[in-house]
Tab-separated table of C-alpha atoms and ligand atoms in Angstrom:
chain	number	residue	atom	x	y	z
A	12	UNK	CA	65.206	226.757	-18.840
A	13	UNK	CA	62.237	224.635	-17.241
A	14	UNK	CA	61.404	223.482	-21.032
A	15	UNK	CA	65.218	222.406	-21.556
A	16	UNK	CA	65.285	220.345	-18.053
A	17	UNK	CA	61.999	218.385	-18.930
A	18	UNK	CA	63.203	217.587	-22.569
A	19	UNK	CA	66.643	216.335	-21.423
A	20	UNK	CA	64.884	213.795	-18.843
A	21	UNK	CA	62.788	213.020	-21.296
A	22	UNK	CA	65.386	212.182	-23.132
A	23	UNK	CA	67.351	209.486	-20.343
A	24	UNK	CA	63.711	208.556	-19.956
A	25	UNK	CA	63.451	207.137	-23.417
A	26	UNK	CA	66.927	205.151	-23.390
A	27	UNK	CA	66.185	204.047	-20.375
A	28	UNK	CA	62.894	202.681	-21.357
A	29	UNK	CA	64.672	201.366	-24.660
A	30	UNK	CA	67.365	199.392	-21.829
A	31	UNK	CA	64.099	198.047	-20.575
A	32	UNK	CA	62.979	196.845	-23.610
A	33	UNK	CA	66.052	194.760	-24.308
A	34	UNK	CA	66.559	193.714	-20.773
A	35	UNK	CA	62.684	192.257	-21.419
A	36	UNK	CA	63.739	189.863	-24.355
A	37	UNK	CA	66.820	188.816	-22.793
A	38	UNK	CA	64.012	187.428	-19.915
A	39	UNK	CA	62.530	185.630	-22.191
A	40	UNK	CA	65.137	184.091	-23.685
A	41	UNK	CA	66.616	183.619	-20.247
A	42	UNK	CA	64.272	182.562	-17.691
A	43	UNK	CA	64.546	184.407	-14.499
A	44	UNK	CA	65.924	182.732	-11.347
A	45	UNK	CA	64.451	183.558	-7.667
A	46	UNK	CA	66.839	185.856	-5.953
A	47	UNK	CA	65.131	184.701	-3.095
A	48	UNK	CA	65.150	180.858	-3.050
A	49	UNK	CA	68.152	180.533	-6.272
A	50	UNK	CA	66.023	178.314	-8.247
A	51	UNK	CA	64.395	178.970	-11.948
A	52	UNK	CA	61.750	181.552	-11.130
A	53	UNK	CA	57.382	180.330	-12.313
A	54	UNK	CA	57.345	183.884	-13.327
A	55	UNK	CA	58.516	186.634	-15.387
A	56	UNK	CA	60.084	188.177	-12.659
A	57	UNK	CA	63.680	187.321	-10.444
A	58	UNK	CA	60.817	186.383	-7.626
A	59	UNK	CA	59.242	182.854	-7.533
A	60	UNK	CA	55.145	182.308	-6.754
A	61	UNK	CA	56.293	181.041	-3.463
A	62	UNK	CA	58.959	183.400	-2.035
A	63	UNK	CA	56.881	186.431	-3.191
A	64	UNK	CA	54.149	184.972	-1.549
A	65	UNK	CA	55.734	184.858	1.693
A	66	UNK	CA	57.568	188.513	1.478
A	67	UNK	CA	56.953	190.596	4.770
A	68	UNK	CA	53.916	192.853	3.896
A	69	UNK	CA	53.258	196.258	6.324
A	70	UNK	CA	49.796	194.750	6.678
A	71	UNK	CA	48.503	197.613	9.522
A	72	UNK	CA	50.716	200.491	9.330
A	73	UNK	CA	50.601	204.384	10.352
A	74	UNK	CA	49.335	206.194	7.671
A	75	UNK	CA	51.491	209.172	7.714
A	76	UNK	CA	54.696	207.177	8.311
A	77	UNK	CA	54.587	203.958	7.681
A	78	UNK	CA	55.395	202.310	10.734
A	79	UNK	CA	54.222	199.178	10.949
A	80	UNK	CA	51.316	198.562	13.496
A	81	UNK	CA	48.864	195.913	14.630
A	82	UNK	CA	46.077	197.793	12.457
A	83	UNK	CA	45.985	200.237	9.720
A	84	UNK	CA	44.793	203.997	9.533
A	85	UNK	CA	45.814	204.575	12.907
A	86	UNK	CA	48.708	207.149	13.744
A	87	UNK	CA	51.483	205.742	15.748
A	88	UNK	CA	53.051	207.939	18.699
A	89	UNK	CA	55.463	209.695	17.424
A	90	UNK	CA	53.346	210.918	14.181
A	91	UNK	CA	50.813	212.177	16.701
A	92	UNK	CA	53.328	214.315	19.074
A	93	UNK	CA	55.339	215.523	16.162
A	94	UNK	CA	53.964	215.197	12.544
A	95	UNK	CA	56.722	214.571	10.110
A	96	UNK	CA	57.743	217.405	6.980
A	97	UNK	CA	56.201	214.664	4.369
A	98	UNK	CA	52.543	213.829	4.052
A	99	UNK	CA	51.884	210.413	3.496
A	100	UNK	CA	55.231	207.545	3.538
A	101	UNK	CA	54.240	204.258	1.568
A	102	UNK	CA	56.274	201.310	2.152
A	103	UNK	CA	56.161	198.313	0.042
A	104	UNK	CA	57.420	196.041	2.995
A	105	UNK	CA	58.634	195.530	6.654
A	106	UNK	CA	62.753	195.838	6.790
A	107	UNK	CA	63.001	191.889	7.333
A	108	UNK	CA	63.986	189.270	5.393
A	109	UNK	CA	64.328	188.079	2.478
A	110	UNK	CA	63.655	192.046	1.541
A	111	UNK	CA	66.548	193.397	3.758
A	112	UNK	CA	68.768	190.670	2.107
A	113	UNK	CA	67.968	191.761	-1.157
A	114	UNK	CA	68.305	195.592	-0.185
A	115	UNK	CA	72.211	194.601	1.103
A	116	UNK	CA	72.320	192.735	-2.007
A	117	UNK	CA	71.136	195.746	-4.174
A	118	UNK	CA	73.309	198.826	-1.985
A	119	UNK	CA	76.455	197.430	-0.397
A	120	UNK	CA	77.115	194.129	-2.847
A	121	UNK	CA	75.974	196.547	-6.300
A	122	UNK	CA	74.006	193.780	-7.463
A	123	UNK	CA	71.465	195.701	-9.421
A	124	UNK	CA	69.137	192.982	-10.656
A	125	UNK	CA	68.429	192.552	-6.834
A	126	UNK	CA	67.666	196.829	-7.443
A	127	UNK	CA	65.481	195.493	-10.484
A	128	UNK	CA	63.235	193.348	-8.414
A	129	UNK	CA	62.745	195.535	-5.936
A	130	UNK	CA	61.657	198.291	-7.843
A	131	UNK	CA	59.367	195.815	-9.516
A	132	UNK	CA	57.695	194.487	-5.834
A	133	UNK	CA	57.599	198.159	-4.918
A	134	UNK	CA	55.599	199.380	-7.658
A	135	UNK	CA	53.153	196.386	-7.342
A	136	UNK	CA	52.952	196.974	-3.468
A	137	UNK	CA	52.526	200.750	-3.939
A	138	UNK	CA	49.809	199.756	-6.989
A	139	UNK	CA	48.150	197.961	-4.433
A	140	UNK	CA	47.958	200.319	-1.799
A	141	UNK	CA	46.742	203.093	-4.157
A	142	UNK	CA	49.431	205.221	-3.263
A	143	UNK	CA	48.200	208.753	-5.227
A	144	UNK	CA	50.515	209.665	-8.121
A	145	UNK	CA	52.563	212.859	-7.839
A	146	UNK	CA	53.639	214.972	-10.255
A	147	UNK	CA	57.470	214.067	-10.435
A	148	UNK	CA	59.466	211.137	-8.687
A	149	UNK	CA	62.622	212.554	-6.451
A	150	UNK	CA	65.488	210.568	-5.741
A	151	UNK	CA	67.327	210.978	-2.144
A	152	UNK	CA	70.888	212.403	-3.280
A	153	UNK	CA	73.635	211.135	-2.086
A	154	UNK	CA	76.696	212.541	-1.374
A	155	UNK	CA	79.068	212.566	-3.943
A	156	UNK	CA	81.774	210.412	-2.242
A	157	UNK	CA	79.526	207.584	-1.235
A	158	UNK	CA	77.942	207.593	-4.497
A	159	UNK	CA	81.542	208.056	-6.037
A	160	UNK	CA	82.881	204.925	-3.823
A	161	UNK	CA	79.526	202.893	-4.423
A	162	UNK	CA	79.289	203.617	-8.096
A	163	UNK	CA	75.522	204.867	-8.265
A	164	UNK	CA	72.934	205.803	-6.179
A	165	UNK	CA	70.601	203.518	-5.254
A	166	UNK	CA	67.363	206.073	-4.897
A	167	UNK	CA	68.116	207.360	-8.192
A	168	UNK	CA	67.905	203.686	-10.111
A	169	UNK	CA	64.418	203.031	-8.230
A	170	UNK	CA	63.319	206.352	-8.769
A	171	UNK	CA	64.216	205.364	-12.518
A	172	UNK	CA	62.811	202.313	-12.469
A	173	UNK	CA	59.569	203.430	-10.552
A	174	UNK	CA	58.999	206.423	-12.977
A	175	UNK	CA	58.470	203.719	-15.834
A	176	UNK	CA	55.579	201.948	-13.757
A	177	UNK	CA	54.184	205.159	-13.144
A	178	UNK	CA	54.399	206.802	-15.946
A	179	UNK	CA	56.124	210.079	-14.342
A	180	UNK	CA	58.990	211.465	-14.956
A	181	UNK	CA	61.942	211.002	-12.892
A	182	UNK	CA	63.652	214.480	-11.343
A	183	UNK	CA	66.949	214.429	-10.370
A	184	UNK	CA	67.698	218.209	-10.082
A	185	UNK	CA	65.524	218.848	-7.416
A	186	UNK	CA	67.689	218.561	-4.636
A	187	UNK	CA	71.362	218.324	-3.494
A	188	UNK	CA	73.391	217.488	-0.836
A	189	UNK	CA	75.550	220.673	1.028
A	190	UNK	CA	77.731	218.529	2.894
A	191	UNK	CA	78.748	214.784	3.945
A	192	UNK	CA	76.633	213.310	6.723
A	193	UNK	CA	77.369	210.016	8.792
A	194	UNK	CA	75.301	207.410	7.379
A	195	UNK	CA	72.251	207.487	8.908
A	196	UNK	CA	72.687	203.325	9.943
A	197	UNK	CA	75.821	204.112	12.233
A	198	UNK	CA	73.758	206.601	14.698
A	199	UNK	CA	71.342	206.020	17.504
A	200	UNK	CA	67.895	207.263	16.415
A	201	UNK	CA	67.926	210.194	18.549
A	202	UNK	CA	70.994	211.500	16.777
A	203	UNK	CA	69.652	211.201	13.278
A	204	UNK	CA	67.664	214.020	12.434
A	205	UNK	CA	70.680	216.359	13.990
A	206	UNK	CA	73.015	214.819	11.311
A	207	UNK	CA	70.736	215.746	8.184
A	208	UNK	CA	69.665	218.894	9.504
A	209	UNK	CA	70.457	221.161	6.665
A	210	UNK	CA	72.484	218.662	4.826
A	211	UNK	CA	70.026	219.298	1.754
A	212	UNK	CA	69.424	222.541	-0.456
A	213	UNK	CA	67.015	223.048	-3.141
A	214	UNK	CA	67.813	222.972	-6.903
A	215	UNK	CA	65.479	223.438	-9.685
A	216	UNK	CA	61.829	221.883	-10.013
A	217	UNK	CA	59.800	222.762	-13.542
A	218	UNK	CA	57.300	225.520	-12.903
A	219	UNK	CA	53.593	224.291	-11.499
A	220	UNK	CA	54.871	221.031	-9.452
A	221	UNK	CA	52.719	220.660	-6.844
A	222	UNK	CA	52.798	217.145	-5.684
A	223	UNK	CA	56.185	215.023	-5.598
A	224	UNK	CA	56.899	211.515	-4.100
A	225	UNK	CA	60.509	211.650	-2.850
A	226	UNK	CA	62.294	208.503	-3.194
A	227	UNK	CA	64.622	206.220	-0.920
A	228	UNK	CA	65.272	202.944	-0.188
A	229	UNK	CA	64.901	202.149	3.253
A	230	UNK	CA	62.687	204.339	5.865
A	231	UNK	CA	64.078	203.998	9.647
A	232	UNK	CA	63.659	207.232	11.797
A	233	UNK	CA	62.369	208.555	8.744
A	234	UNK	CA	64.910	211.605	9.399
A	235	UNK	CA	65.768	211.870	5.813
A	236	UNK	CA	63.031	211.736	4.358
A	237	UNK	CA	61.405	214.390	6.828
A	238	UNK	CA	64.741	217.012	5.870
A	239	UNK	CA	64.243	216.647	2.085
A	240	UNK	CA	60.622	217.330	2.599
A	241	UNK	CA	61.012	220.264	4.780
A	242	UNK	CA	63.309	221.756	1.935
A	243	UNK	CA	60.901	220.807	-1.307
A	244	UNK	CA	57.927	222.064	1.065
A	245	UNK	CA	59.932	225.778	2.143
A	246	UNK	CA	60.498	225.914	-1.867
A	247	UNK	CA	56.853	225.874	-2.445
A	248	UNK	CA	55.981	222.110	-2.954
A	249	UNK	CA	52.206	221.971	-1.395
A	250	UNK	CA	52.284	217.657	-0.918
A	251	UNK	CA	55.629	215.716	-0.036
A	252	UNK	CA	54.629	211.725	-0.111
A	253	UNK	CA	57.767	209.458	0.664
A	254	UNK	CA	58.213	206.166	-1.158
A	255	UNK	CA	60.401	203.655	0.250
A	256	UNK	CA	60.913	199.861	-0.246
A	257	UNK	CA	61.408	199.076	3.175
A	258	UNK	CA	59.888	200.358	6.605
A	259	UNK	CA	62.616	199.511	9.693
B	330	ZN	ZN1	61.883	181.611	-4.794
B	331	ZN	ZN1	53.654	207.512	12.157
């Protein structure tokens, strides 16, 4: 069953590496244009020298969840009294702008080259801050109305995206949602983790995964993130890292 699974992912792995390929020449042929500033882009990305120079980097941040700090390797507060499911959160950038333009952009206005460059900053970020590669890449589900009324979910096309950078396969059986949640956005942070609290169940994983990095794309309690981890971890996942473009 395992050996099925991995062959047909391998399989949307390849054709979506083949869309890359063509979505590369078109670049070429067209010259990208800043998302950021809307003129023609100095480099082979939708991201100008300038803009990408002044993106909002998470500098000092806690190690374990990403929040971002005056210095780095220190554990904020909350991390200390109560240690979140996952093990390590990497964020690629501080939830301000131009970044949480481009995520509205990318979610709520389906513009998916905007979901193209950030996948692309986010794998460059996470390059840089040596994040340690897991076995398998794990989308966030969504539930199936939202994704339904949206048209895709935006984890699994960064989680897609990523797993080409990475060279790891993308897995998107691993989890699913058991029942509609509020979004997450619309609730005070103290009611967050309530709302997820069992909204996940475990799937399938292939036999022998040990490590995963669970994917989303913004981190704010990091309530989420901590449920699907506490599910992948009670089905026998030993290291939960969470991967997210933006830290709130
Ligand atoms: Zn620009
Ligand atoms: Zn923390």
């Amino acid at each position: 069953m395992n050996n099925a699974l991995v062959s047909k992912l391998q399989r949307a792995f390849v054709n979506h590496n083949q869309l890359l390929k063509v979505d590369s020449v078109a670049r070429r042929l067209w010259p990208p244009v800043c998302l950021v500033c809307g003129r023609g882009s100095d480099r082979m990305q939708d991201c100008c020298t300038g803009c990408h120079a002044d993106l909002p980097g998470v500098a000092g941040h806690c190690w374990r969840c990403a929040l971002v700090l005056p210095q780095t390797l220190a554990l904020c507060g909350c991390c200390t009294a109560r240690p979140p499911a996952f093990d390590r959160a990497h964020a690629a950038f501080a939830y301000l702008s131009p970044i949480a333009g481009l995520v509205q952009r990318f979610k709520f206005g389906k513009d998916l080259v905007a979901g193209r460059v950030l996948a692309e900053l986010m794998a460059e970020q996470l390059t840089a801050q040596q994040a340690c590669r897991p076995d398998l890449l794990i989308p966030v589900p969504l539930n199936w109305r939202r994704q339904f009324r949206r048209g895709f979910n935006q984890s699994e096309l960064l989680c897609r995206d990523l797993s080409r950078h990475f060279g790891r396969l993308p897995w998107l059986d691993a989890l699913q949602r058991t029942r509609a949640t509020a979004a997450q956005s619309e609730l005070p942070a103290g009611k967050r983790a309530g709302n997820v609290r069992g909204a996940f169940a475990f799937r399938r994983l292939p036999a022998g995964v040990r490590h995963v990095a669970l994917i989303d794309d913004v981190m704010t309690t990091g309530a989420t993130l901590g449920e699907c981890s506490r599910v992948l971890k009670n089905a026998g996942v030993r290291r939960v890292d969470a991967w997210v473009i933006a830290r709130a």
